[in-house]
PDB file of N, CA and C in Angstrom:
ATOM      1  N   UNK A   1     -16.807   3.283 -14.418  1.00 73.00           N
ATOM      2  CA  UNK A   1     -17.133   2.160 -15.289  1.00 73.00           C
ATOM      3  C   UNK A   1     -15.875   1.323 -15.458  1.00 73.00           C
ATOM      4  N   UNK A   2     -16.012   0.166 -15.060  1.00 81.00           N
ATOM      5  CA  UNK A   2     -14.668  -0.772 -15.256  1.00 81.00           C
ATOM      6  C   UNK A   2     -14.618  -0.730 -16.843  1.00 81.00           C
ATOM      7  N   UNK A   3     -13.008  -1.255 -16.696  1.00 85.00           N
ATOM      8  CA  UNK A   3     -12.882  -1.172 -18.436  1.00 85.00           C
ATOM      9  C   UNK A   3     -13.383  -2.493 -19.090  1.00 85.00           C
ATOM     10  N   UNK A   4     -13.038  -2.709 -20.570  1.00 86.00           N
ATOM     11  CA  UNK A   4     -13.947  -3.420 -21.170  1.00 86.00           C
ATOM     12  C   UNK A   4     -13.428  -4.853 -21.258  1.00 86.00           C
ATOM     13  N   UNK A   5     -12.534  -4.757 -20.544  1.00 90.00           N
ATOM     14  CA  UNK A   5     -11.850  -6.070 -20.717  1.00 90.00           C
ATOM     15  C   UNK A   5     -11.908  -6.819 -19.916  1.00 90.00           C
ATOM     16  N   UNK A   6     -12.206  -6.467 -18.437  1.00 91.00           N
ATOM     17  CA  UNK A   6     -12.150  -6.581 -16.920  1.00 91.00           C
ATOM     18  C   UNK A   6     -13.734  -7.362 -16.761  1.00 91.00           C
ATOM     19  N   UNK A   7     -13.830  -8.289 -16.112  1.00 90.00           N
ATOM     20  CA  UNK A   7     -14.994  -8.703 -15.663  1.00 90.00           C
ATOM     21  C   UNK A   7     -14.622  -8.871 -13.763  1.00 90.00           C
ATOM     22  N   UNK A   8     -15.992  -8.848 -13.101  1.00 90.00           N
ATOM     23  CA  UNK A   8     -15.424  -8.351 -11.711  1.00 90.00           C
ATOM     24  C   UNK A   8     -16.372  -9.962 -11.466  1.00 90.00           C
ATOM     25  N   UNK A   9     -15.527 -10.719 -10.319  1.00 90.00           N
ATOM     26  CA  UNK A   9     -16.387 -11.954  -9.866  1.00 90.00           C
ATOM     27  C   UNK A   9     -16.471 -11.088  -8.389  1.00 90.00           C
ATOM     28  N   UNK A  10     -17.638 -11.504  -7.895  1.00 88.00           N
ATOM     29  CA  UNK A  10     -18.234 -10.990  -6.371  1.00 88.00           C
ATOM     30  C   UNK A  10     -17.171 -12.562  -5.619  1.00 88.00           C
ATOM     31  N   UNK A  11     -16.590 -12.060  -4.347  1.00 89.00           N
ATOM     32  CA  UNK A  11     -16.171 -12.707  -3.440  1.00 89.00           C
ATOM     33  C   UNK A  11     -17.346 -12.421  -1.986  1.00 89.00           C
ATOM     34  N   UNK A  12     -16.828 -12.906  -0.810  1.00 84.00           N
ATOM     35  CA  UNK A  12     -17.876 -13.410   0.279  1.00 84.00           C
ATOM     36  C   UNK A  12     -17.137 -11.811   0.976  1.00 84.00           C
ATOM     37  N   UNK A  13     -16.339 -11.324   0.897  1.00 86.00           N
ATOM     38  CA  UNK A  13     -15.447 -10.362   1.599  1.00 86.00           C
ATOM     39  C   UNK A  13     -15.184  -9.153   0.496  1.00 86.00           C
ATOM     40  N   UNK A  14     -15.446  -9.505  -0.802  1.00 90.00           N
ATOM     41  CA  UNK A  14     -14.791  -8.208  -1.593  1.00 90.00           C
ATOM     42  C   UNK A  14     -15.390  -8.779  -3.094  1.00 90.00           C
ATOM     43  N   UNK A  15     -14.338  -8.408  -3.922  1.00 91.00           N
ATOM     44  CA  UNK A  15     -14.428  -8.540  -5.249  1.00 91.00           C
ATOM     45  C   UNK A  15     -13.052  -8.904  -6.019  1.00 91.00           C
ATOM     46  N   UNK A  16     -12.831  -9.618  -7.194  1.00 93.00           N
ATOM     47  CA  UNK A  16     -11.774  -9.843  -7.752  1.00 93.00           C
ATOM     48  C   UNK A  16     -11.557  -8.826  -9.096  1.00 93.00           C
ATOM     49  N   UNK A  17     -10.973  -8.343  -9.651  1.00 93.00           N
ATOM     50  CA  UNK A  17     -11.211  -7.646 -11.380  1.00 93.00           C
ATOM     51  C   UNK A  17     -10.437  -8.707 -12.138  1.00 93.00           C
ATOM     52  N   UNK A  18     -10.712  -9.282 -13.380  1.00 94.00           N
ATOM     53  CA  UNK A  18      -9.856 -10.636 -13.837  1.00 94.00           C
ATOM     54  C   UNK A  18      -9.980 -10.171 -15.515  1.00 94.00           C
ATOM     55  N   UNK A  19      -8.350  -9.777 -15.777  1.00 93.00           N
ATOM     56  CA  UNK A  19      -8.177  -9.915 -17.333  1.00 93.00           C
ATOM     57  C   UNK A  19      -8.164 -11.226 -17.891  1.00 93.00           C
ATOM     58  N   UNK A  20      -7.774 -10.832 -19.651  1.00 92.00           N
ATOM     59  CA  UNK A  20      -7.530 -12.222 -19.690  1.00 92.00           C
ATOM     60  C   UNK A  20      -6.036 -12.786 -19.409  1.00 92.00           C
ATOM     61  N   UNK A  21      -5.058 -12.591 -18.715  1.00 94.00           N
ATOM     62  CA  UNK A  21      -3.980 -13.298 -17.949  1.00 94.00           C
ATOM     63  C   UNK A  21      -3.709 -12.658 -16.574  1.00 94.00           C
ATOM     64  N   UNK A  22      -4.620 -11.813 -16.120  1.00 95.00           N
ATOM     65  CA  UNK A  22      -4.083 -11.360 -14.531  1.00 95.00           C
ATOM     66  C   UNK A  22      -5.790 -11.150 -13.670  1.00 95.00           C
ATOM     67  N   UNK A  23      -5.300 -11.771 -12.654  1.00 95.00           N
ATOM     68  CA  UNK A  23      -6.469 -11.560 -11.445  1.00 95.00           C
ATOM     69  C   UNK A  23      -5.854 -10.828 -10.153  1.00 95.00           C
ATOM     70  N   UNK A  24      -6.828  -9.336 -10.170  1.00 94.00           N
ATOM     71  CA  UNK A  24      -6.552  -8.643  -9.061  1.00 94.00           C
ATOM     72  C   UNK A  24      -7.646  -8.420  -7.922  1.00 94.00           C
ATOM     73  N   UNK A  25      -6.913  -9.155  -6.673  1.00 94.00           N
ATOM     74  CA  UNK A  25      -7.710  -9.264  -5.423  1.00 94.00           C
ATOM     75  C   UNK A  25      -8.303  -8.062  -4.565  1.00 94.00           C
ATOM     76  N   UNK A  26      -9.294  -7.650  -4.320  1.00 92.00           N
ATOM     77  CA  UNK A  26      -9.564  -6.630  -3.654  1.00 92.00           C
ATOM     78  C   UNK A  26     -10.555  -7.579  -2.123  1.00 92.00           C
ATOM     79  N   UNK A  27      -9.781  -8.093  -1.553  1.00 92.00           N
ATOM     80  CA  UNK A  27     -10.723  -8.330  -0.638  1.00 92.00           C
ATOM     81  C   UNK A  27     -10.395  -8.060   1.156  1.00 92.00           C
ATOM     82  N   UNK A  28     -10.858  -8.928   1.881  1.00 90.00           N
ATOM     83  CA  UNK A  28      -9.955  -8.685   3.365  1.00 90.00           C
ATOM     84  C   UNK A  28     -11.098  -7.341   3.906  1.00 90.00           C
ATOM     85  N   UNK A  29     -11.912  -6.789   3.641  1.00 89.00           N
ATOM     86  CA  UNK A  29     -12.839  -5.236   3.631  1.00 89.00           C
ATOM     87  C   UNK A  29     -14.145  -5.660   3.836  1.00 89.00           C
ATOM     88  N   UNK A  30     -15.259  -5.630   4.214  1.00 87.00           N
ATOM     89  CA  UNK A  30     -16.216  -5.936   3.851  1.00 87.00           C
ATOM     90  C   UNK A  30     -16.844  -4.914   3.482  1.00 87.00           C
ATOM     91  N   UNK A  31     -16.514  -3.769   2.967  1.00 92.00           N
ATOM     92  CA  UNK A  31     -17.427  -3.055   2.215  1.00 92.00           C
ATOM     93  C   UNK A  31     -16.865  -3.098   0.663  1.00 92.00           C
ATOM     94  N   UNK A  32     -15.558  -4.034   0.832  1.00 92.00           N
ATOM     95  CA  UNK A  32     -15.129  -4.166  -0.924  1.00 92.00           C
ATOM     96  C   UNK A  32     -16.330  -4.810  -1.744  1.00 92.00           C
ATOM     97  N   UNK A  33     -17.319  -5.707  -1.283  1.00 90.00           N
ATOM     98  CA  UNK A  33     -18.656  -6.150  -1.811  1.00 90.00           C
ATOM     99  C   UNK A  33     -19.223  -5.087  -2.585  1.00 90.00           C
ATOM    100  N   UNK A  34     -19.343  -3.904  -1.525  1.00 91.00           N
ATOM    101  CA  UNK A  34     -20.452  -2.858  -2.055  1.00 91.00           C
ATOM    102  C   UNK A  34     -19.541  -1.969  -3.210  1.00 91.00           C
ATOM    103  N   UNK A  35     -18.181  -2.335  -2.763  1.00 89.00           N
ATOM    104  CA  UNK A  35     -17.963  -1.303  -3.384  1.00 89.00           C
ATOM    105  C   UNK A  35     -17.402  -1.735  -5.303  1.00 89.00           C
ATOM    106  N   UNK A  36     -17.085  -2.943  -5.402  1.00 86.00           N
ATOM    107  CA  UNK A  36     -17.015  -3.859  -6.501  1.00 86.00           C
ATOM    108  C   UNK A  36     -18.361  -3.929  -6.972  1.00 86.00           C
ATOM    109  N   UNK A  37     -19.774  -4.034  -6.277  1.00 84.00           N
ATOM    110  CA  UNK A  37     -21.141  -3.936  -6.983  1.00 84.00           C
ATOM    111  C   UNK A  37     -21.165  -2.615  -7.711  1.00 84.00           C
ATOM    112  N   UNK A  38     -21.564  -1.601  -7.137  1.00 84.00           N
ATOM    113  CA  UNK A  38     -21.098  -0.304  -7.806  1.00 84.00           C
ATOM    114  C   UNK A  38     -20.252   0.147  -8.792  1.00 84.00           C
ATOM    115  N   UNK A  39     -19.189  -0.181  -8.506  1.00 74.00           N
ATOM    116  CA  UNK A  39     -18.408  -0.032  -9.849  1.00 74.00           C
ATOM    117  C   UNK A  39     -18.562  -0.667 -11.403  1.00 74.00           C
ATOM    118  N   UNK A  40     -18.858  -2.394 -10.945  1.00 63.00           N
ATOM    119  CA  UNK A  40     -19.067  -3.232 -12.027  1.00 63.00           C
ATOM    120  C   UNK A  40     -20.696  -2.762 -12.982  1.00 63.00           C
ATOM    121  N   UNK A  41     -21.429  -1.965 -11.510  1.00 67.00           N
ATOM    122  CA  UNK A  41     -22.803  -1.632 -12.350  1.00 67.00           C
ATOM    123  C   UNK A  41     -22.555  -0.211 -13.397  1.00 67.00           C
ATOM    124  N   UNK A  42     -21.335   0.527 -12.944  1.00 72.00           N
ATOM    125  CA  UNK A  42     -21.468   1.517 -13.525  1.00 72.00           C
ATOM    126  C   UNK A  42     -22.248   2.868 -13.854  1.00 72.00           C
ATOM    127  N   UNK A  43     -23.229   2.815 -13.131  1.00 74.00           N
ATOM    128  CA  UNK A  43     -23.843   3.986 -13.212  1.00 74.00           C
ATOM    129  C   UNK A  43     -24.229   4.858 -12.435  1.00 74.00           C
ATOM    130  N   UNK A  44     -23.190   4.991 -11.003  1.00 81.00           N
ATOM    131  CA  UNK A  44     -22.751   5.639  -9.952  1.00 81.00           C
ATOM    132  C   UNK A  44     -21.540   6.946 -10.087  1.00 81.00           C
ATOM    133  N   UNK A  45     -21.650   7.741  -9.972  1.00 83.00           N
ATOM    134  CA  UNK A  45     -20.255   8.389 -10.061  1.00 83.00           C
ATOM    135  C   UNK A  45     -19.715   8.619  -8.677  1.00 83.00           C
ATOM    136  N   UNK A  46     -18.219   9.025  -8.592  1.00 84.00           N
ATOM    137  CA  UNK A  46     -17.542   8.730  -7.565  1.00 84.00           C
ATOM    138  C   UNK A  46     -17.737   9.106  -6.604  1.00 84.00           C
ATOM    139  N   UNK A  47     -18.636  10.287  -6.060  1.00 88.00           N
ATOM    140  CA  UNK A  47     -19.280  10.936  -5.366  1.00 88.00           C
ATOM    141  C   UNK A  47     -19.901   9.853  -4.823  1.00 88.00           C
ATOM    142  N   UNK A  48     -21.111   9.229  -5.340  1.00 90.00           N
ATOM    143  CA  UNK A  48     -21.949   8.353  -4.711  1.00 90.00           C
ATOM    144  C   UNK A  48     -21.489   7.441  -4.703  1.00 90.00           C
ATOM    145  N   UNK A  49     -20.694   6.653  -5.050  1.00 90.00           N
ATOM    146  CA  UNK A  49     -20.046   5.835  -4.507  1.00 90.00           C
ATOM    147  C   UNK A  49     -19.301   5.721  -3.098  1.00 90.00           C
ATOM    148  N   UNK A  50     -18.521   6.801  -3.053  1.00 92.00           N
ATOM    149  CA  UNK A  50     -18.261   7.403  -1.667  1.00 92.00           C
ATOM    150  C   UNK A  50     -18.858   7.750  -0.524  1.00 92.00           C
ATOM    151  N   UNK A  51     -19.901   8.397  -1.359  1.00 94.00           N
ATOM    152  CA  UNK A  51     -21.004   8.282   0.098  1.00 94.00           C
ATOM    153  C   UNK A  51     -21.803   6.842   0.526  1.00 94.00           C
ATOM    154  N   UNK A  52     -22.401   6.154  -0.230  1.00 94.00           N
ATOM    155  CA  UNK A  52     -22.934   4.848  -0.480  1.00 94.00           C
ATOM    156  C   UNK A  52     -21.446   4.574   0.930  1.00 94.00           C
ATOM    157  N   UNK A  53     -20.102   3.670   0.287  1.00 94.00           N
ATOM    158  CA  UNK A  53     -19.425   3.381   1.793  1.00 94.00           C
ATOM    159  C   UNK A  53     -19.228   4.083   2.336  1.00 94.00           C
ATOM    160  N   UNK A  54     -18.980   5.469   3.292  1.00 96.00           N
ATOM    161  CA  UNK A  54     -19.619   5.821   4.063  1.00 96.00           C
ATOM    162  C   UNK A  54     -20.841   5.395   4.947  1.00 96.00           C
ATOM    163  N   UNK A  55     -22.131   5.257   4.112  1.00 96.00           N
ATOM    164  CA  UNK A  55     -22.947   4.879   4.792  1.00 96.00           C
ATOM    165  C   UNK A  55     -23.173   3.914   5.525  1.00 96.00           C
ATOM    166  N   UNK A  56     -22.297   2.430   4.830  1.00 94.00           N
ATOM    167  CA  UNK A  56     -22.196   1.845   4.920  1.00 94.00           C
ATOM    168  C   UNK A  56     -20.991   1.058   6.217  1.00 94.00           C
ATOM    169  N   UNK A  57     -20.291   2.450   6.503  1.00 96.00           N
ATOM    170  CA  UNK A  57     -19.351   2.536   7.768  1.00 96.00           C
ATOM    171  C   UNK A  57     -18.124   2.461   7.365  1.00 96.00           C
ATOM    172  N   UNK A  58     -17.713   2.422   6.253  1.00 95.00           N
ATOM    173  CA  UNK A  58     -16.504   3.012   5.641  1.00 95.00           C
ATOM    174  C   UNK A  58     -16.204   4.314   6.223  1.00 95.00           C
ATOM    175  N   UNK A  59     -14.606   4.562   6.964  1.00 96.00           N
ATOM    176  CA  UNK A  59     -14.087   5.734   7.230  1.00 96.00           C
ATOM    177  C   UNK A  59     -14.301   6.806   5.978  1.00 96.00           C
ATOM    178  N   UNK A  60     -14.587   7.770   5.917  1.00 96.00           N
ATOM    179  CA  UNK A  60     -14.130   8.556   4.495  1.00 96.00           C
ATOM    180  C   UNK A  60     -13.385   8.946   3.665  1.00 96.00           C
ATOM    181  N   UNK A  61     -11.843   8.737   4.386  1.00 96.00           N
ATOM    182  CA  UNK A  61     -10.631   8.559   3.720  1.00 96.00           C
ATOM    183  C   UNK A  61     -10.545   7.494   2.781  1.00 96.00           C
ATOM    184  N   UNK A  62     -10.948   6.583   3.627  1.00 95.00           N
ATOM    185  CA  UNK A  62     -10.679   4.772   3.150  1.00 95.00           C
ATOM    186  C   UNK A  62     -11.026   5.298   1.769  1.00 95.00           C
ATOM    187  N   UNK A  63     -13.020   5.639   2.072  1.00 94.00           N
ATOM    188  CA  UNK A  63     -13.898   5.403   0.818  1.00 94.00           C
ATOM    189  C   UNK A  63     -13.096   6.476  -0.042  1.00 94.00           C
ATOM    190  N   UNK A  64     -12.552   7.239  -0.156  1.00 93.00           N
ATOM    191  CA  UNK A  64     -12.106   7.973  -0.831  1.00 93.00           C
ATOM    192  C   UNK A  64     -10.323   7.439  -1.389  1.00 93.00           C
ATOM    193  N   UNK A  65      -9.957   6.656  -0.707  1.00 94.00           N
ATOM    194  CA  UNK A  65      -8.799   6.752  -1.127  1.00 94.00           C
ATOM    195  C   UNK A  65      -8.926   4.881  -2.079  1.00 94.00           C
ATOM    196  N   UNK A  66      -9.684   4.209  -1.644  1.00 91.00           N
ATOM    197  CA  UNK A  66      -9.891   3.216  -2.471  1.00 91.00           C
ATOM    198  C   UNK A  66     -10.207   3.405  -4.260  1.00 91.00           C
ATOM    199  N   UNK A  67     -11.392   4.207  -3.874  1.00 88.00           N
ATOM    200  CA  UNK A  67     -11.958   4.441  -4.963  1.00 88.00           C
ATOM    201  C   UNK A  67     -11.100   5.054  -5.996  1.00 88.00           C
ATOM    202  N   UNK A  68      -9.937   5.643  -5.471  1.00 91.00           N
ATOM    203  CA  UNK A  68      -8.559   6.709  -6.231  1.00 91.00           C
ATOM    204  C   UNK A  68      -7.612   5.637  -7.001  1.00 91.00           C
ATOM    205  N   UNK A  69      -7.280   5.045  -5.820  1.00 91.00           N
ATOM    206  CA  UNK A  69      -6.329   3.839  -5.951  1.00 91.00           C
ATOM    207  C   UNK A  69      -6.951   2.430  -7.765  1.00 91.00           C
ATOM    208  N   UNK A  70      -8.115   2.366  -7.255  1.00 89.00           N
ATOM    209  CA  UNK A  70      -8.744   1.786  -8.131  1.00 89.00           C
ATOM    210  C   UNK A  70      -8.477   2.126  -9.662  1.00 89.00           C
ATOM    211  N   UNK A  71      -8.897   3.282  -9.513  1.00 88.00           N
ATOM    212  CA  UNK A  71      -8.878   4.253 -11.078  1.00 88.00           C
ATOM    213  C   UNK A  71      -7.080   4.537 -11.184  1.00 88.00           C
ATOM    214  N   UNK A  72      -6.000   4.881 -10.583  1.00 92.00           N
ATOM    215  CA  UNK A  72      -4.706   4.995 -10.549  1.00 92.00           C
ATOM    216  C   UNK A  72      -4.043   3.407 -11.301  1.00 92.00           C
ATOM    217  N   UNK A  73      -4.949   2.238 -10.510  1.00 91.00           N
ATOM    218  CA  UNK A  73      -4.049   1.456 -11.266  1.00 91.00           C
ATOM    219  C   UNK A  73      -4.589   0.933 -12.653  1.00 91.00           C
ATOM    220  N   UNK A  74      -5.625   1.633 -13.504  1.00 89.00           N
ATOM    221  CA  UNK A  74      -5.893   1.462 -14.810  1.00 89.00           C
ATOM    222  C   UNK A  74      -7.419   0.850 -14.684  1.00 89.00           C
ATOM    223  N   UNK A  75      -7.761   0.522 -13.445  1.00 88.00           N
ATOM    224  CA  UNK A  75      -8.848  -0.624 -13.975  1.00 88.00           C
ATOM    225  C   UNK A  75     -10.411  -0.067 -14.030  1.00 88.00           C
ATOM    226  N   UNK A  76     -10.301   1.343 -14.267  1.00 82.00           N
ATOM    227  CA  UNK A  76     -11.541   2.284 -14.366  1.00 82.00           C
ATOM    228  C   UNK A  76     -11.371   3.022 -15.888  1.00 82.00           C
ATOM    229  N   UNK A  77     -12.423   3.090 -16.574  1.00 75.00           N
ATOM    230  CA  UNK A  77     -12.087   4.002 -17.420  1.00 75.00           C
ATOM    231  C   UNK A  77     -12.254   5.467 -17.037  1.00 75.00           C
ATOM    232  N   UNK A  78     -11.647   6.753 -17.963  1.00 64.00           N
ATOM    233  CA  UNK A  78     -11.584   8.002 -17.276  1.00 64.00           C
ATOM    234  C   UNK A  78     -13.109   8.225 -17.166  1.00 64.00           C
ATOM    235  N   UNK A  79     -14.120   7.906 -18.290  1.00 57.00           N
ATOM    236  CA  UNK A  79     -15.816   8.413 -18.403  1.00 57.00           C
ATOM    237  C   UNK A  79     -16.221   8.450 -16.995  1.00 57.00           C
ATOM    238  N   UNK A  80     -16.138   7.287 -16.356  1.00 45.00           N
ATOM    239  CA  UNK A  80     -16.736   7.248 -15.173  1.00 45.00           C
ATOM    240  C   UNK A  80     -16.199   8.199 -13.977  1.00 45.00           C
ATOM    241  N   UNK A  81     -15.124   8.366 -13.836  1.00 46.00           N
ATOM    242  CA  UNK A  81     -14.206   9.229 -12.996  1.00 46.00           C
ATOM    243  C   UNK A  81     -14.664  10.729 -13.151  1.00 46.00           C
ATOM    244  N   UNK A  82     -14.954  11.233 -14.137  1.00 47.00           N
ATOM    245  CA  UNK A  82     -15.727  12.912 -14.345  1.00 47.00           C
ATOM    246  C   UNK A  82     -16.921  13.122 -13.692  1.00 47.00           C
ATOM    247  N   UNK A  83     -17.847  12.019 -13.598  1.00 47.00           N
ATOM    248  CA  UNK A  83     -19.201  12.222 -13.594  1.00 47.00           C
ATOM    249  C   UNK A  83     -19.509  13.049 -12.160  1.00 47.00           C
TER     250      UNK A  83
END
């Protein structure tokens, strides 16, 4: 679950997360789409999220190491990360 402060705008290639004074780019991927939908919906846990890109032709590292990276630099709350 993104945190509460964070609103995510959909890009053509990815997704942006935008406080109110900083915008962080996640794009250049084309499964950053799927994978910014998912998160912003929140009611996926990281598991399925992972598999979801995967399916989607994401290596499994990638999908796994994005999804890490994401939550490492603050912009996940922990709730969602347990599930």
């Amino acid at each position: 679950i993104l945190r509460k402060d964070l609103t995510l705008e959909a890009l053509g290639d990815g997704f942006a997360l935008v406080s109110r004074y900083q915008r962080h780019l996640f794009s250049g991927n084309r499964h950053f789409a799927l994978l910014g939908k998912m998160q912003v919906a929140g009611r996926s846990s990281k598991s399925e999220v992972t598999r979801a890109l995967i399916e989607d032709g994401m290596h499994p590292l990638s999908a796994m190491s994005w999804i890490d990276r994401i939550y490492q630099r603050g912009f996940l709350d922990d709730v969602a990360v347990g599930r």
